[in-house]
Every structure is written in C-alpha cells, then in structure tokens.
Coordinates of N, CA and C in Angstrom, one line a residue:
M1 N 15.6 13.1 -34.8 CA 14.3 13.5 -35.1 C 14.2 14.0 -36.6
S2 N 13.2 13.5 -37.3 CA 13.1 13.9 -38.7 C 12.3 15.2 -38.8
H3 N 12.6 15.9 -39.9 CA 11.9 17.2 -40.1 C 10.8 17.0 -41.0
F4 N 9.6 17.5 -40.7 CA 8.4 17.4 -41.5 C 8.3 18.6 -42.4
T5 N 8.0 18.4 -43.6 CA 7.8 19.5 -44.6 C 6.5 19.3 -45.3
V6 N 5.6 20.3 -45.3 CA 4.3 20.2 -46.0 C 4.6 20.2 -47.5
A7 N 3.8 19.3 -48.2 CA 3.9 19.3 -49.6 C 3.7 20.6 -50.2
R8 N 4.4 21.0 -51.3 CA 4.4 22.3 -51.9 C 2.9 22.8 -52.2
G9 N 2.1 22.0 -52.7 CA 0.7 22.4 -53.1 C -0.2 22.6 -51.9
L10 N 0.3 22.1 -50.7 CA -0.6 22.2 -49.5 C -0.1 23.1 -48.4
R11 N 0.8 24.0 -48.7 CA 1.4 24.9 -47.7 C 0.4 26.0 -47.3
N12 N -0.5 26.4 -48.2 CA -1.5 27.4 -47.8 C -2.5 26.8 -46.9
P13 N -2.7 27.5 -45.7 CA -3.7 26.9 -44.7 C -5.1 26.9 -45.2
H14 N -5.5 27.7 -46.2 CA -6.8 27.7 -46.7 C -7.0 26.4 -47.6
I15 N -6.0 26.1 -48.3 CA -6.0 24.8 -49.1 C -6.1 23.6 -48.2
Q16 N -5.3 23.7 -47.1 CA -5.3 22.6 -46.1 C -6.7 22.4 -45.6
G17 N -7.4 23.5 -45.3 CA -8.8 23.4 -44.7 C -9.7 22.9 -45.7
L18 N -9.6 23.2 -47.0 CA -10.5 22.7 -48.0 C -10.2 21.2 -48.3
V19 N -9.0 20.8 -48.4 CA -8.6 19.4 -48.6 C -9.1 18.5 -47.5
S20 N -9.0 19.1 -46.3 CA -9.4 18.3 -45.1 C -10.9 18.0 -45.1
R21 N -11.7 18.7 -45.9 CA -13.2 18.5 -45.9 C -13.7 17.8 -47.2
L22 N -12.8 17.3 -48.0 CA -13.2 16.6 -49.2 C -13.9 15.3 -48.9
P23 N -15.0 15.0 -49.7 CA -15.8 13.8 -49.4 C -14.9 12.5 -49.3
M24 N -13.9 12.4 -50.1 CA -13.1 11.2 -50.1 C -12.3 11.1 -48.8
R25 N -11.9 12.2 -48.2 CA -11.2 12.2 -46.9 C -12.3 11.8 -45.8
K26 N -13.4 12.3 -45.9 CA -14.5 12.0 -44.9 C -14.8 10.5 -44.9
R27 N -14.9 10.0 -46.1 CA -15.2 8.5 -46.2 C -14.1 7.7 -45.5
R28 N -12.8 8.1 -45.8 CA -11.7 7.4 -45.3 C -11.6 7.5 -43.8
V29 N -11.8 8.7 -43.2 CA -11.8 8.8 -41.8 C -13.0 8.1 -41.1
M30 N -14.1 8.1 -41.7 CA -15.3 7.4 -41.1 C -15.0 5.9 -41.2
Q31 N -14.4 5.4 -42.2 CA -14.0 3.9 -42.3 C -13.0 3.6 -41.2
Q32 N -11.9 4.4 -41.1 CA -10.9 4.2 -40.1 C -11.4 4.3 -38.7
S33 N -12.4 5.1 -38.4 CA -12.8 5.3 -37.1 C -14.1 4.5 -36.8
A34 N -14.5 3.6 -37.6 CA -15.7 2.8 -37.4 C -15.7 2.0 -36.1
A35 N -14.6 1.3 -35.9 CA -14.5 0.5 -34.7 C -14.5 1.3 -33.5
L36 N -13.8 2.4 -33.5 CA -13.7 3.4 -32.4 C -15.1 3.9 -32.1
R37 N -15.8 4.4 -33.1 CA -17.2 4.9 -32.9 C -18.1 3.9 -32.4
A38 N -18.0 2.6 -32.8 CA -18.8 1.5 -32.4 C -18.6 1.2 -30.9
S39 N -17.4 1.4 -30.4 CA -17.1 1.0 -29.0 C -17.1 2.2 -28.0
T40 N -17.6 3.3 -28.5 CA -17.6 4.6 -27.7 C -18.7 4.6 -26.6
H41 N -18.4 5.0 -25.4 CA -19.3 5.2 -24.3 C -19.4 6.6 -24.0
P42 N -20.6 7.2 -23.9 CA -20.8 8.6 -23.6 C -20.5 8.8 -22.1
L43 N -20.0 10.0 -21.7 CA -19.7 10.4 -20.3 C -20.3 11.7 -20.1
L44 N -20.9 12.0 -19.0 CA -21.3 13.3 -18.6 C -20.4 13.8 -17.5
L45 N -19.6 14.8 -17.8 CA -18.6 15.3 -16.8 C -19.1 16.6 -16.2
H46 N -18.9 16.7 -14.9 CA -19.3 17.9 -14.2 C -18.1 18.9 -14.1
G47 N -18.4 20.1 -14.6 CA -17.3 21.1 -14.7 C -17.5 22.2 -13.7
G48 N -18.2 22.0 -12.6 CA -18.5 23.1 -11.7 C -19.9 23.6 -11.9
E49 N -20.0 24.6 -12.7 CA -21.3 25.2 -13.0 C -22.1 24.5 -14.1
G50 N -21.5 23.7 -14.9 CA -22.2 23.1 -16.0 C -21.7 21.6 -16.2
Q51 N -22.3 21.0 -17.2 CA -21.9 19.6 -17.5 C -21.3 19.6 -18.9
L52 N -20.3 18.7 -19.1 CA -19.7 18.6 -20.5 C -19.9 17.2 -20.9
L53 N -20.2 17.0 -22.2 CA -20.4 15.7 -22.8 C -19.1 15.2 -23.4
A54 N -18.7 14.0 -23.0 CA -17.5 13.4 -23.5 C -17.8 12.0 -24.0
F55 N -16.8 11.4 -24.7 CA -17.0 10.1 -25.2 C -15.7 9.3 -24.9
H56 N -15.8 8.1 -24.3 CA -14.7 7.3 -23.9 C -14.6 6.0 -24.6
N57 N -13.4 5.7 -24.9 CA -13.1 4.4 -25.5 C -12.0 3.7 -24.6
A58 N -12.3 2.5 -24.1 CA -11.3 1.8 -23.4 C -10.2 1.3 -24.4
A59 N -9.1 1.0 -23.8 CA -8.0 0.4 -24.7 C -8.5 -0.9 -25.3
I60 N -8.1 -1.1 -26.5 CA -8.4 -2.4 -27.2 C -8.1 -3.6 -26.4
S61 N -6.9 -3.5 -25.7 CA -6.4 -4.6 -24.9 C -7.2 -4.8 -23.6
G62 N -8.0 -3.9 -23.3 CA -8.8 -3.9 -22.0 C -7.9 -3.5 -20.8
D63 N -6.7 -3.1 -21.0 CA -5.8 -2.6 -20.0 C -6.3 -1.3 -19.4
R64 N -6.7 -1.3 -18.2 CA -7.2 -0.1 -17.5 C -6.0 0.9 -17.3
H65 N -4.8 0.4 -17.4 CA -3.6 1.3 -17.1 C -3.0 1.8 -18.4
A66 N -3.6 1.5 -19.5 CA -3.1 2.0 -20.8 C -3.1 3.5 -20.8
P67 N -2.2 4.1 -21.5 CA -2.1 5.6 -21.5 C -3.5 6.1 -22.0
L68 N -3.8 7.3 -21.5 CA -5.1 8.0 -21.8 C -4.8 9.2 -22.6
A69 N -5.5 9.4 -23.7 CA -5.4 10.6 -24.5 C -6.7 11.4 -24.4
L70 N -6.6 12.6 -23.9 CA -7.8 13.5 -23.8 C -7.7 14.4 -25.0
L71 N -8.7 14.3 -25.9 CA -8.7 15.1 -27.1 C -9.7 16.2 -27.0
L72 N -9.3 17.4 -27.3 CA -10.2 18.6 -27.3 C -10.2 19.2 -28.7
H73 N -11.4 19.5 -29.1 CA -11.6 20.1 -30.5 C -11.2 21.5 -30.5
G74 N -11.1 22.1 -31.7 CA -10.9 23.5 -31.9 C -12.2 24.3 -32.0
W75 N -12.0 25.5 -32.4 CA -13.1 26.5 -32.5 C -14.2 25.9 -33.5
E76 N -15.4 25.9 -33.0 CA -16.5 25.4 -33.8 C -16.4 23.9 -34.2
G77 N -15.5 23.2 -33.6 CA -15.4 21.8 -33.8 C -16.3 21.0 -32.8
S78 N -16.0 19.7 -32.7 CA -16.7 18.8 -31.8 C -16.0 17.5 -31.7
S79 N -16.5 16.7 -30.8 CA -15.9 15.3 -30.7 C -16.0 14.5 -32.0
E80 N -16.9 15.0 -32.9 CA -17.1 14.3 -34.1 C -16.4 14.9 -35.3
S81 N -15.5 15.9 -35.1 CA -14.8 16.5 -36.1 C -13.8 15.5 -36.7
L82 N -13.6 15.5 -38.0 CA -12.8 14.5 -38.7 C -11.4 14.5 -38.2
Y83 N -10.8 15.6 -37.9 CA -9.4 15.6 -37.4 C -9.4 14.9 -36.0
L84 N -10.4 15.1 -35.2 CA -10.4 14.4 -33.9 C -10.7 12.9 -34.0
L85 N -11.6 12.6 -34.9 CA -11.8 11.1 -35.1 C -10.6 10.4 -35.7
A86 N -9.9 11.1 -36.6 CA -8.7 10.5 -37.2 C -7.6 10.3 -36.2
T87 N -7.4 11.3 -35.4 CA -6.4 11.2 -34.3 C -6.8 10.1 -33.3
A88 N -8.1 10.1 -32.9 CA -8.5 9.1 -31.9 C -8.4 7.7 -32.4
A89 N -8.8 7.5 -33.7 CA -8.7 6.1 -34.3 C -7.2 5.7 -34.3
L90 N -6.3 6.5 -34.7 CA -4.9 6.2 -34.7 C -4.4 5.8 -33.4
L91 N -4.6 6.6 -32.4 CA -4.2 6.4 -31.0 C -4.8 5.1 -30.4
H92 N -6.1 4.9 -30.7 CA -6.8 3.8 -30.2 C -6.2 2.5 -30.8
A93 N -5.9 2.5 -32.0 CA -5.3 1.3 -32.7 C -3.9 1.0 -32.1
Q94 N -3.3 2.0 -31.5 CA -2.0 1.8 -30.9 C -2.1 1.5 -29.5
G95 N -3.3 1.3 -28.9 CA -3.5 0.8 -27.6 C -3.8 1.8 -26.5
W96 N -4.1 3.0 -26.9 CA -4.5 4.1 -26.0 C -5.9 4.0 -25.6
Q97 N -6.3 4.5 -24.4 CA -7.6 4.8 -24.0 C -7.9 6.3 -24.6
I98 N -9.1 6.5 -25.0 CA -9.4 7.8 -25.6 C -10.6 8.5 -24.9
V99 N -10.5 9.8 -24.6 CA -11.6 10.6 -24.2 C -11.7 11.8 -25.2
R100 N -12.8 11.9 -25.9 CA -13.0 13.0 -26.7 C -14.0 13.9 -26.0
L101 N -13.6 15.1 -25.7 CA -14.4 16.0 -24.9 C -15.0 17.1 -25.7
N102 N -16.3 17.3 -25.6 CA -17.0 18.5 -26.2 C -16.9 19.6 -25.3
L103 N -16.5 20.8 -25.8 CA -16.6 22.0 -25.0 C -18.1 22.3 -24.9
R104 N -18.5 23.2 -24.0 CA -19.9 23.5 -23.8 C -20.6 24.0 -25.0
D105 N -21.7 23.5 -25.3 CA -22.6 23.9 -26.4 C -22.1 23.4 -27.7
H106 N -21.3 22.3 -27.8 CA -20.8 21.8 -29.0 C -21.3 20.4 -29.2
C107 N -21.5 20.0 -30.4 CA -22.0 18.7 -30.8 C -23.5 18.5 -30.3
A108 N -23.8 17.4 -29.7 CA -25.2 17.2 -29.2 C -25.3 17.5 -27.8
S109 N -24.7 18.6 -27.3 CA -24.7 18.9 -25.9 C -25.6 20.2 -25.6
H110 N -26.3 20.7 -26.5 CA -27.0 22.0 -26.3 C -28.0 21.8 -25.2
H111 N -28.6 20.6 -25.0 CA -29.6 20.4 -24.0 C -29.0 20.5 -22.6
L112 N -27.7 20.5 -22.4 CA -27.1 20.6 -21.1 C -27.0 22.0 -20.6
N113 N -27.3 23.0 -21.4 CA -27.2 24.4 -21.0 C -28.6 24.9 -20.6
R114 N -28.7 25.2 -19.3 CA -30.0 25.6 -18.8 C -30.2 27.1 -18.9
A115 N -29.1 27.9 -19.1 CA -29.2 29.3 -19.1 C -28.0 29.8 -20.0
L116 N -28.0 31.2 -20.1 CA -26.9 31.8 -20.9 C -25.6 31.5 -20.1
F117 N -24.5 31.4 -20.9 CA -23.2 31.1 -20.3 C -22.1 31.8 -21.1
H118 N -20.9 31.9 -20.5 CA -19.7 32.4 -21.2 C -19.0 31.2 -21.8
S119 N -18.7 31.2 -23.1 CA -18.2 30.0 -23.7 C -16.7 29.8 -23.5
C120 N -16.0 30.7 -23.0 CA -14.5 30.5 -22.8 C -14.2 30.2 -21.3
R121 N -14.6 29.0 -20.9 CA -14.5 28.5 -19.5 C -13.4 27.5 -19.4
E122 N -12.2 27.8 -19.4 CA -11.1 26.9 -19.3 C -11.2 26.2 -17.9
A123 N -11.6 26.9 -16.9 CA -11.7 26.3 -15.6 C -12.7 25.2 -15.6
E124 N -13.8 25.3 -16.3 CA -14.8 24.3 -16.4 C -14.2 23.0 -17.0
V125 N -13.4 23.1 -18.0 CA -12.8 22.0 -18.7 C -11.8 21.3 -17.7
A126 N -11.0 22.2 -17.0 CA -10.0 21.6 -16.0 C -10.7 20.9 -14.9
T127 N -11.8 21.4 -14.4 CA -12.6 20.8 -13.3 C -13.2 19.4 -13.8
A128 N -13.7 19.4 -15.1 CA -14.4 18.3 -15.6 C -13.4 17.1 -15.8
I129 N -12.2 17.4 -16.2 CA -11.2 16.3 -16.4 C -10.4 15.9 -15.2
S130 N -10.5 16.7 -14.1 CA -9.7 16.3 -13.0 C -10.3 15.2 -12.1

C-alpha cells in the first residue's frame, strides 16, 4: 500500500477548504459530474418519523447487482456538495451504483419537515437506508 502525503502548500486544513471552493474546481467537478447528474433519479426514503431526500444513479452497465455506494454529506453539506459530486462521479464511472442521501433539512428538502425536529437523528438515516 502506498503512503499518501499532502502537498506542502496544502497541509493547512483552512487552505484545503479554500482551494476546494475555487471557481475552477467547481467548473471541473460540474463537468466531470454532468453525466451523473443527468441520469439521477430522486428518491424519497422513509426514516421513521420523517422523510429523507436521496438521489440514485444506476450503474452505467445497467447491472442491478453492481456495488452500491451510499454517500452522506458532512455538516452543512448536501447531495450537491462538490466533494460528494466528485466522489459520486468517480465511483459511477467505475461501474458503481450511487445513492447520495441528504440529511434532514439539507438541500431542497426543507418542504419535507412538517414540524420542529432534532437534527442529529442517526436512527432516522439507518432506518431510511435499511
């Protein structure tokens, strides 16, 4: 196994965060993920008390038994975050099925919340994906 070392000028996590949001990176990720985004199908998953919005891409080969990658975003992210789209596009190009799941109240899912809720519901995510 090879050892990965971050380039000297990119070792600071703040610099990594800034570089990841540069317009040229956004353009590249959006180009790389264009086919993925064009073939995405929305899913509404039931997590017990609430519903979660997800987006599914079948494997390019059409193989229903292709490996499935479930991608969850980080804090204040969404299924449309650049890092999630970049990862999804790479895995999809390698033959994987993809599900990008939005945690409650992220991306375009605000309308699914009928009342106040606690945002740290791991059980809701587990129920939705099972």
